[in-house]
Short mmCIF file of N, CA and C in Angstrom, two decimals:
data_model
loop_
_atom_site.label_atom_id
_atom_site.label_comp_id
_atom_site.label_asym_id
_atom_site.label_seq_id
_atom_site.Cartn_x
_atom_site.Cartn_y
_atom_site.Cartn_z
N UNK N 273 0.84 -1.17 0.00
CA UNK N 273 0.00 0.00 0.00
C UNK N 273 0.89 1.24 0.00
N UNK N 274 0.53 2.07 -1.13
CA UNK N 274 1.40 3.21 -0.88
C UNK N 274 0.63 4.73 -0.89
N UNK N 275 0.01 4.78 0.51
CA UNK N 275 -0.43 6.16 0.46
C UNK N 275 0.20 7.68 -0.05
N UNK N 276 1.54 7.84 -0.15
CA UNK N 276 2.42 8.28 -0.40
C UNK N 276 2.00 9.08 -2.18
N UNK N 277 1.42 8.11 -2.94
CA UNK N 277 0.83 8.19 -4.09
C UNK N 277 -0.37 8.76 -4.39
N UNK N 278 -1.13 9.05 -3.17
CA UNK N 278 -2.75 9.88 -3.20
C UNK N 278 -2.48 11.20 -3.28
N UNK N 279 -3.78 11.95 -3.56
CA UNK N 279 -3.38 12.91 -3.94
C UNK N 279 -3.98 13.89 -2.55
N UNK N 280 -2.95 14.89 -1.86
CA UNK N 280 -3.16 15.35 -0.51
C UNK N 280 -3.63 16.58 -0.95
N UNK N 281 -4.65 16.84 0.03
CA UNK N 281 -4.95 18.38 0.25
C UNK N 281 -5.41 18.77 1.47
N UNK N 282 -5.38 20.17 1.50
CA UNK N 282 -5.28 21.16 2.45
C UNK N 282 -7.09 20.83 2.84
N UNK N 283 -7.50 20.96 4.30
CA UNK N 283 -8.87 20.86 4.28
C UNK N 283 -9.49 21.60 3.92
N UNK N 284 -8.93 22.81 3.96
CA UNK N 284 -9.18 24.41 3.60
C UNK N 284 -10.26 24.12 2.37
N UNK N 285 -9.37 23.83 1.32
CA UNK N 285 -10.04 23.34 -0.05
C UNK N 285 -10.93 22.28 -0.31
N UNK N 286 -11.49 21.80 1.24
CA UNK N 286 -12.56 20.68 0.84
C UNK N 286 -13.64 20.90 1.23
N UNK N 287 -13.52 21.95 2.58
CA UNK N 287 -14.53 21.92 3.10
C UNK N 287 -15.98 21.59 2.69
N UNK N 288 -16.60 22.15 1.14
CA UNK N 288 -17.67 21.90 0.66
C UNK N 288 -18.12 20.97 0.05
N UNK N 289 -16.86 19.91 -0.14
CA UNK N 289 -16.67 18.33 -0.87
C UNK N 289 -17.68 17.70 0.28
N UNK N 290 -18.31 16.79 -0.94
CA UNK N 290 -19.35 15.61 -0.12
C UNK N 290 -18.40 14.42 -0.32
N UNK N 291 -18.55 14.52 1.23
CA UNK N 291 -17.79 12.94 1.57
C UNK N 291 -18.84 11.51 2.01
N UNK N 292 -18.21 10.54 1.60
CA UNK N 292 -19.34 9.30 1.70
C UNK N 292 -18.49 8.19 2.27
N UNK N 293 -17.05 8.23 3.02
CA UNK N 293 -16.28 7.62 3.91
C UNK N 293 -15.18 7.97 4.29
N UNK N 294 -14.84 7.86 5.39
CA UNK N 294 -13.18 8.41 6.14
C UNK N 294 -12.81 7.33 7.03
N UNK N 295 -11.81 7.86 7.19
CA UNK N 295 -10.58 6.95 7.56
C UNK N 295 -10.04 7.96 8.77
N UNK N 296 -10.73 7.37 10.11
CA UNK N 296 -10.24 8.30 10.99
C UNK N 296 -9.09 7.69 12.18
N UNK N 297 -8.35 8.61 12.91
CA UNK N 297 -7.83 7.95 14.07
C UNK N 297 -8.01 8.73 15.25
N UNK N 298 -8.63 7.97 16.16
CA UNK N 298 -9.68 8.51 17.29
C UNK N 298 -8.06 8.52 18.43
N UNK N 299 -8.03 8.98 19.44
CA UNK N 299 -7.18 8.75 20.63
C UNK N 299 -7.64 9.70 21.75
N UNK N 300 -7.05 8.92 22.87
CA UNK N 300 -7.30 9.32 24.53
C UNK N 300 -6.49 8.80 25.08
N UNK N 301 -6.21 9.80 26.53
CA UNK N 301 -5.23 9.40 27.38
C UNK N 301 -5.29 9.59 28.85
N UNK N 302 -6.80 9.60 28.39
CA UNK N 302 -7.64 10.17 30.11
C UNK N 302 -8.97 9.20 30.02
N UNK N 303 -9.04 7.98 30.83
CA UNK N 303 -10.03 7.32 30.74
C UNK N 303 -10.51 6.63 29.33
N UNK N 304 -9.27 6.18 28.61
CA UNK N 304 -9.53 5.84 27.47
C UNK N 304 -10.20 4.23 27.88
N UNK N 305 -10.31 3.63 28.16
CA UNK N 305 -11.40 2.39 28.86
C UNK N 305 -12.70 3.14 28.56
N UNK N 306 -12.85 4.16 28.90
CA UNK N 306 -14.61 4.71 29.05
C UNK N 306 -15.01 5.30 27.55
N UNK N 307 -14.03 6.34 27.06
CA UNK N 307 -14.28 7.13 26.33
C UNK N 307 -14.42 6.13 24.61
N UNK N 308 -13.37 5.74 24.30
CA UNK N 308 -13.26 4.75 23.42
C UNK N 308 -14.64 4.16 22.80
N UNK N 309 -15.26 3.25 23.85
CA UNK N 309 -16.28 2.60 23.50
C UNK N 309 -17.59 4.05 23.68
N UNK N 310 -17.50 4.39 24.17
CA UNK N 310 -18.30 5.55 24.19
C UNK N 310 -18.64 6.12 22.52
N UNK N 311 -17.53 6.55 22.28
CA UNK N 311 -17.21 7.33 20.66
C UNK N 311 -17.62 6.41 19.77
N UNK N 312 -17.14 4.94 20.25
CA UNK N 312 -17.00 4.38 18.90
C UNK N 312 -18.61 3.69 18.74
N UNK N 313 -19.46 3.83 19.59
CA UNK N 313 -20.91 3.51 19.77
C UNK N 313 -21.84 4.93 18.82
N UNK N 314 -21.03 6.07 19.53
CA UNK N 314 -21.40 7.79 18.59
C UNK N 314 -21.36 6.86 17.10
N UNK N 315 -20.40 6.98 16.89
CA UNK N 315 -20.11 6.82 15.37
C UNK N 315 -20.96 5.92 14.36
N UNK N 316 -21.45 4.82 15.13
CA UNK N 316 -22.35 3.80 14.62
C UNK N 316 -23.60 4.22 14.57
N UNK N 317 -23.62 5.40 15.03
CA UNK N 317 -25.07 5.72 14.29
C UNK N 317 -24.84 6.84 13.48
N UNK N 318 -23.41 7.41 12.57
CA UNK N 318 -23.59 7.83 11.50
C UNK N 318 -23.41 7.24 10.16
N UNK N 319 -23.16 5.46 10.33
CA UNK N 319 -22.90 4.79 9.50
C UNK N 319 -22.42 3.28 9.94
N UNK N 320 -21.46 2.30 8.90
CA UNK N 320 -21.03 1.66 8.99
C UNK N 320 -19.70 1.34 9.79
N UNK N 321 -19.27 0.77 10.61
CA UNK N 321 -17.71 1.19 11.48
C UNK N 321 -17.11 0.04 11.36
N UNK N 322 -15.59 0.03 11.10
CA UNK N 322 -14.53 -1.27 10.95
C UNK N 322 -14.01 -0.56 11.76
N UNK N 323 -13.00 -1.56 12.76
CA UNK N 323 -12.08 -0.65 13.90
C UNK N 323 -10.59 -1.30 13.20
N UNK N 324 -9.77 -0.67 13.71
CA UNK N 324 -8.46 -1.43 14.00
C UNK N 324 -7.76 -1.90 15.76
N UNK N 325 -7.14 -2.85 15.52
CA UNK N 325 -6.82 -3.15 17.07
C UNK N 325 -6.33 -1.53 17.47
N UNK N 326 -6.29 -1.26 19.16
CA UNK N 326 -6.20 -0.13 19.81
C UNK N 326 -4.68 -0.66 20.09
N UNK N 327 -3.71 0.99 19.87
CA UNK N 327 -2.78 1.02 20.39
C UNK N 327 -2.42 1.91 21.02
N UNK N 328 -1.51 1.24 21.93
CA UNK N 328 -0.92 2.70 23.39
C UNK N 328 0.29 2.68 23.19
N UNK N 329 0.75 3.76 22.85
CA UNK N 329 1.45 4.88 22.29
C UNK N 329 1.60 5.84 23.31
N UNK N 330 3.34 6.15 23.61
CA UNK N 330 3.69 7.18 23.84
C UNK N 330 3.44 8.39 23.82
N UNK N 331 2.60 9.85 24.27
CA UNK N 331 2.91 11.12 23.89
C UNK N 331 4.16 11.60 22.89
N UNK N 332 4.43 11.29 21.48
CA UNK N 332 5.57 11.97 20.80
C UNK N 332 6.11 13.17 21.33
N UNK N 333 5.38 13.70 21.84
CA UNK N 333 5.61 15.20 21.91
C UNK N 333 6.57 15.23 23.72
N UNK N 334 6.30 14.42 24.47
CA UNK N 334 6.71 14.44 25.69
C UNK N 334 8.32 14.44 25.53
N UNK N 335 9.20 14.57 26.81
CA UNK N 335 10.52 14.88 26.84
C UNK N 335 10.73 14.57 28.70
N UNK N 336 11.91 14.25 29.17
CA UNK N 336 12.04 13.89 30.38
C UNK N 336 11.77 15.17 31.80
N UNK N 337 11.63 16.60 30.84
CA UNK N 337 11.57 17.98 31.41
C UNK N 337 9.73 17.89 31.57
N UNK N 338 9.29 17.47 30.40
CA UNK N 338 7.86 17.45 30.45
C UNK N 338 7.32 16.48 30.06
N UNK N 339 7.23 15.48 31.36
CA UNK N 339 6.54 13.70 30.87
C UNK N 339 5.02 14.15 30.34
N UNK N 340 4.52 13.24 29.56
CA UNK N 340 3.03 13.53 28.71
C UNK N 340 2.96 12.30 29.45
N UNK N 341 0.60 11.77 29.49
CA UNK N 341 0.31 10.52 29.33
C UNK N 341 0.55 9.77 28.46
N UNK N 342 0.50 8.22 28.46
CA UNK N 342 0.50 8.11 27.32
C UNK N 342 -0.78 7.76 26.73
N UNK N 343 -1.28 7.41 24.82
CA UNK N 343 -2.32 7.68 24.25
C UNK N 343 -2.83 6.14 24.27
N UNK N 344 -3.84 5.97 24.36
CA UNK N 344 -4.37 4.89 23.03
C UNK N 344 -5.17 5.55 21.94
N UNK N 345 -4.53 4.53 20.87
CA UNK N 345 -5.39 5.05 19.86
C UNK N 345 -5.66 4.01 19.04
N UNK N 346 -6.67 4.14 18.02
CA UNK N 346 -7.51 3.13 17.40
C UNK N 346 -7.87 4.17 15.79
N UNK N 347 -7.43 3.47 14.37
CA UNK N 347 -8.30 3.77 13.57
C UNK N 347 -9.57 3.37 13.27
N UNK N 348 -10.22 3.93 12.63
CA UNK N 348 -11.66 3.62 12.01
C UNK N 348 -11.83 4.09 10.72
N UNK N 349 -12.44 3.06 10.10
CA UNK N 349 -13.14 3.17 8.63
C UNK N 349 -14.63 3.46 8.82
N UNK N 350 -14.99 4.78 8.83
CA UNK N 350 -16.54 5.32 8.29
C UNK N 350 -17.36 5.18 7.27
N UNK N 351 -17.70 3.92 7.15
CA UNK N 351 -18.73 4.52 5.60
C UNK N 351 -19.96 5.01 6.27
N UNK N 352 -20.09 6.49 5.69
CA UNK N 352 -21.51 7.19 5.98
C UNK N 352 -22.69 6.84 5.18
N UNK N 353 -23.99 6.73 6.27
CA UNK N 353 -24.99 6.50 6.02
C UNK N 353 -25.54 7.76 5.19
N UNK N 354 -25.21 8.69 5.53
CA UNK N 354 -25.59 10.18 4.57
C UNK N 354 -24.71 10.76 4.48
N UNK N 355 -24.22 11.14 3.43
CA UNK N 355 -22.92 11.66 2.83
C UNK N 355 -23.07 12.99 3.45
N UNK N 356 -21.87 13.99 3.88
CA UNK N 356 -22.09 15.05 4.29
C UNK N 356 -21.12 15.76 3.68
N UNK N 357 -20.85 17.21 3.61
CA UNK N 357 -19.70 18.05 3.80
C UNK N 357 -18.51 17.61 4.67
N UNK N 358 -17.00 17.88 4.15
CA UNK N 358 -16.35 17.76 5.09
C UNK N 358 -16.33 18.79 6.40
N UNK N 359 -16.64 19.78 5.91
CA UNK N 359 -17.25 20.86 7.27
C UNK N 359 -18.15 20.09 8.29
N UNK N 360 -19.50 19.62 7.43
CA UNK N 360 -20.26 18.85 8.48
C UNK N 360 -19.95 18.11 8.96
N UNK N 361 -19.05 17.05 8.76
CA UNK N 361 -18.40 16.58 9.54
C UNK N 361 -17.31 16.88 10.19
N UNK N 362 -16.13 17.60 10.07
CA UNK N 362 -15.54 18.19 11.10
C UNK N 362 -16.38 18.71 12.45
N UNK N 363 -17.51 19.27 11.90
CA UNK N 363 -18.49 19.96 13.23
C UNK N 363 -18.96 18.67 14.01
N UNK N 364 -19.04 17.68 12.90
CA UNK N 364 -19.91 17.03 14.01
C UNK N 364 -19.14 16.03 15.07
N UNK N 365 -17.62 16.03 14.28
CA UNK N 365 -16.83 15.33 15.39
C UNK N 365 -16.37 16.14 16.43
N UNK N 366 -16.18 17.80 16.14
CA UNK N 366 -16.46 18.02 17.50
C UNK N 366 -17.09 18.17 18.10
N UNK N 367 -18.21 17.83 18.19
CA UNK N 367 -19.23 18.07 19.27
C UNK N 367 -19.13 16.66 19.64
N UNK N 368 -19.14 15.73 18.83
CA UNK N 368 -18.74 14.12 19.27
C UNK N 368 -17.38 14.46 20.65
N UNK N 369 -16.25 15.29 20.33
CA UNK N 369 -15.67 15.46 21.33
C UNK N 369 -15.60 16.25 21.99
N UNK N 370 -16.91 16.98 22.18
CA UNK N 370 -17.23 17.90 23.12
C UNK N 370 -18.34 16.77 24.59
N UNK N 371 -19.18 16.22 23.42
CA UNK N 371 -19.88 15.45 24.43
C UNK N 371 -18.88 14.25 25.03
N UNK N 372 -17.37 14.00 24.78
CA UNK N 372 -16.70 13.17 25.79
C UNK N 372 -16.17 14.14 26.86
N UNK N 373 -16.65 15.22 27.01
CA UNK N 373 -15.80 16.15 27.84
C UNK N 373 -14.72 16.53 27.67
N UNK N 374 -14.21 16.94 26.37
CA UNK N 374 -13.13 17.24 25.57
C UNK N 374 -12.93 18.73 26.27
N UNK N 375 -11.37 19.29 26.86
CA UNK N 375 -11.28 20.63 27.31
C UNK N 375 -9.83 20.77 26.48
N UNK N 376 -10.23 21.90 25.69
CA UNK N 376 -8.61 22.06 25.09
C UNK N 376 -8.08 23.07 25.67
N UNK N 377 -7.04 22.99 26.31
CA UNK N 377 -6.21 23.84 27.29
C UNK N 377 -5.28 24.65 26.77
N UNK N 378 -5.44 25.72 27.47
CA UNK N 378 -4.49 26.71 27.20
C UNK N 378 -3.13 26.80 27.43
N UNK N 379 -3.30 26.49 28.90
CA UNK N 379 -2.52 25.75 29.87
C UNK N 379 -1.10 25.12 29.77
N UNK N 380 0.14 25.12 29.52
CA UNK N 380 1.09 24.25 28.41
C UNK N 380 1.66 23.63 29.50
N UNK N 381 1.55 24.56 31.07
CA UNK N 381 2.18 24.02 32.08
C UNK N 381 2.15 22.38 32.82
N UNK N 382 0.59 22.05 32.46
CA UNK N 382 0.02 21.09 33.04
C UNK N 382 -0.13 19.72 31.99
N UNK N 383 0.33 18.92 32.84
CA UNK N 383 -0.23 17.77 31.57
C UNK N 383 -1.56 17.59 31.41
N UNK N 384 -1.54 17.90 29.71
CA UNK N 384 -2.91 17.85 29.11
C UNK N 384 -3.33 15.98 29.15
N UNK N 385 -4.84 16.53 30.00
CA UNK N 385 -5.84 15.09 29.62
C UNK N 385 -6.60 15.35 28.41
N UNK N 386 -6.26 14.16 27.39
CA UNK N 386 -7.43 14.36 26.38
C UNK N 386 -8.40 13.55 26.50
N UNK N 387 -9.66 13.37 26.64
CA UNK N 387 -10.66 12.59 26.89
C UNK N 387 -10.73 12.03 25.35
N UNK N 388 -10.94 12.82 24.30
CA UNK N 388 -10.79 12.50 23.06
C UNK N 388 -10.75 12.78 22.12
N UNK N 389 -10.21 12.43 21.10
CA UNK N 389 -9.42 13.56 20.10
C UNK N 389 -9.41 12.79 18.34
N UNK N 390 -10.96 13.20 17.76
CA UNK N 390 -10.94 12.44 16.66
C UNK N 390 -10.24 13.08 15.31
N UNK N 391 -9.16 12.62 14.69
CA UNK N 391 -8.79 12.91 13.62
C UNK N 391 -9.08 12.37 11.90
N UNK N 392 -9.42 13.21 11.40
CA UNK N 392 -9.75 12.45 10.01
C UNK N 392 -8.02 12.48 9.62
N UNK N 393 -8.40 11.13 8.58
CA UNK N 393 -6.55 10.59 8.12
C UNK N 393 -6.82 11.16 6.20
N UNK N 394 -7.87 10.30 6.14
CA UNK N 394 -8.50 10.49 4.71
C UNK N 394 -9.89 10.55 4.59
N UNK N 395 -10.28 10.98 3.25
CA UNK N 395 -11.52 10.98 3.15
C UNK N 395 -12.13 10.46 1.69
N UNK N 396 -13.29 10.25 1.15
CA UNK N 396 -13.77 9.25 -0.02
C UNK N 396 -14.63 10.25 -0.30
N UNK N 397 -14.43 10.74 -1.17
CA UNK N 397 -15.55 12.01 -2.14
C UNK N 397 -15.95 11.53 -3.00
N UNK N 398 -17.68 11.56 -2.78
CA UNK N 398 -18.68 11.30 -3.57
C UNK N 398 -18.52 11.45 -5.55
N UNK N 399 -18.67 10.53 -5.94
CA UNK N 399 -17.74 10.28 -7.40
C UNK N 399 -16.52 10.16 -8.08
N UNK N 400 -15.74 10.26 -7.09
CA UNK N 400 -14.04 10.36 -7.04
C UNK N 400 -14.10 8.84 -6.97
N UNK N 401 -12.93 7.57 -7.11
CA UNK N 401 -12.78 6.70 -7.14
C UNK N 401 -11.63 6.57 -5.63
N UNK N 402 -10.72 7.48 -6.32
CA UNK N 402 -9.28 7.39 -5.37
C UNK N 402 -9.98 8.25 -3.46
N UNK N 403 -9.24 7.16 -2.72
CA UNK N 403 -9.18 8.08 -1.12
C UNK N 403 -7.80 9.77 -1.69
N UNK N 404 -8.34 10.48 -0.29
CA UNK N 404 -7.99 11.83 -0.44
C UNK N 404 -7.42 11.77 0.68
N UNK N 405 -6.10 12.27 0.71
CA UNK N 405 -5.83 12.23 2.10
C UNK N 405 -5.33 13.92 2.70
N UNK N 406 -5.70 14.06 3.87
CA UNK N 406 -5.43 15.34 4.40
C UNK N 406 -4.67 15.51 4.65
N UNK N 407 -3.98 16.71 3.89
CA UNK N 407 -2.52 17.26 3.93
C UNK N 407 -2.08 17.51 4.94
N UNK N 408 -2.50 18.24 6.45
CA UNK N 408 -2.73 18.32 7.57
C UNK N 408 -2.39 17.42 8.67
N UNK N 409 -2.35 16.29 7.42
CA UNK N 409 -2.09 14.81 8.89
C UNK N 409 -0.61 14.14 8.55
N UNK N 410 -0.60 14.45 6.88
CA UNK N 410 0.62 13.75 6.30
C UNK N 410 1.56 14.38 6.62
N UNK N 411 2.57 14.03 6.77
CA UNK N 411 2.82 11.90 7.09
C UNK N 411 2.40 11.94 8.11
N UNK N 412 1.57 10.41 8.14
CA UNK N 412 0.90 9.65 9.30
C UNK N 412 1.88 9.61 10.06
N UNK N 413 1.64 9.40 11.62
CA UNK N 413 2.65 8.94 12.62
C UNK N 413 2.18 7.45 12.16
N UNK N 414 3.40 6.26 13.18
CA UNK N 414 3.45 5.17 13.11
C UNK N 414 2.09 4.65 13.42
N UNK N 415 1.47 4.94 14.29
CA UNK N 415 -0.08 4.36 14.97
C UNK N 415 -0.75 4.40 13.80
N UNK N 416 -0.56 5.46 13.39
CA UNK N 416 -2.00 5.70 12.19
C UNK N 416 -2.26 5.00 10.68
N UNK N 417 -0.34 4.82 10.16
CA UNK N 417 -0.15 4.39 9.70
C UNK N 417 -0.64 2.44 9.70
N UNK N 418 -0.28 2.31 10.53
CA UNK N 418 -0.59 1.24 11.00
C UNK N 418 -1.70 0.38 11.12
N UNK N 419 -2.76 1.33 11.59
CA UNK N 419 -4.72 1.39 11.60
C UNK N 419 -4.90 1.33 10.18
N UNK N 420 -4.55 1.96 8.87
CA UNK N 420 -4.84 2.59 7.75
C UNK N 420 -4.48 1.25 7.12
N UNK N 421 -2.98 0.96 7.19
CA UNK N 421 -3.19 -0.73 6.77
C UNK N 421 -3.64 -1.93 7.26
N UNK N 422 -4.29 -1.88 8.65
CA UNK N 422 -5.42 -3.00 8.82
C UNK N 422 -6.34 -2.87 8.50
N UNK N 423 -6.91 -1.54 8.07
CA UNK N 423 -7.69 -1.31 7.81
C UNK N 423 -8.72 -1.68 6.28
N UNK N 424 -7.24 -1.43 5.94
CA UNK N 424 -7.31 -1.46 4.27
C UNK N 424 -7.45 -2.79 3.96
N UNK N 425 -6.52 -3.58 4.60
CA UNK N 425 -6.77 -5.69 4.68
C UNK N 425 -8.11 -5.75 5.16
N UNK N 426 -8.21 -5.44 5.77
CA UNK N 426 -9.94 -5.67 6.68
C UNK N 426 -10.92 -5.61 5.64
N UNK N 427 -10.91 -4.47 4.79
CA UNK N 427 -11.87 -3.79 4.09
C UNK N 427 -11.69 -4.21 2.81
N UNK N 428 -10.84 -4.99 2.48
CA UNK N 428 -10.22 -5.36 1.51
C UNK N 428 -10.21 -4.01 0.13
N UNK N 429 -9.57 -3.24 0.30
CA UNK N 429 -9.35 -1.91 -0.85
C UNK N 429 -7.78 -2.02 -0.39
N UNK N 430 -7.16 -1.20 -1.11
CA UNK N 430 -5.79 -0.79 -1.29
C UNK N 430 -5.52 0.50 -1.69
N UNK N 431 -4.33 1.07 -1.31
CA UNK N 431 -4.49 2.56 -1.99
C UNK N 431 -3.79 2.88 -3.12
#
């Protein structure tokens, strides 16, 4: 699989694209036991859901001056039951992570809890053949990467 070969863009430029499946990677590092199944129950009622096994993962960003939690995280394959805007859906995942009690902090001092933190990886626009992937995310970290090709075996497509 070589995502590497899709063609990336800025979300900026999609916002008004109708999307009809994504390829997301969900993560938490605050009660991810609760939140997880929580989200991933949300999601099943905007469509179809394939998971990938959940992995716990380090904070990248942490350093021995400033230890982070660490994440789990899990991809997901969305096929939507009603195709939406990528706007509409950006909105509607955050409020998906507003209702996990999502607080984004200002704060840099404190280690941030994320309750949950859904990212789109790619997305499937209505008459397009090829996935789209968001410039924004590329390059995948290892986790995501990772979800995207079980995903892709699971689902049996390729990119």
């Amino acid at each position: 699989m070589d995502v590497s070969k899709l063609e990336k863009c800025e979300p900026k430029r999609l916002q008004d694209q109708t999307v009809t499946a994504v390829i997301l990677a969900l993560g938490s590092n605050y009660k991810a036991e609760y939140y997880l199944p929580h989200i991933r129950q949300q999601l099943t009622a905007l469509g179809a859901v394939q998971l990938s096994t959940s992995f716990q993962n380090p904070d990248f960003t942490a350093t021995l001056e400033q230890p982070k939690l660490d994440y789990t995280n899990q991809g997901v394959y969305l096929l939507l039951d009603s195709p939406m805007t990528l706007q509409q859906l950006q909105q509607m995942f955050k409020r998906l992570e507003g209702d996990c009690d999502r607080r984004r902090q200002a704060d840099l001092t404190t280690i941030r809890q994320v309750t949950m933190d859904i990212d789109i990886l790619l997305i499937k626009l209505i008459d397009i053949e090829e996935w789209t992937v968001m410039a924004d995310r590329y390059p995948f970290k290892a986790h995501e990467s990772a979800g995207i090709v079980e995903l892709a075996a699971g689902r049996g497509f390729s990119f």
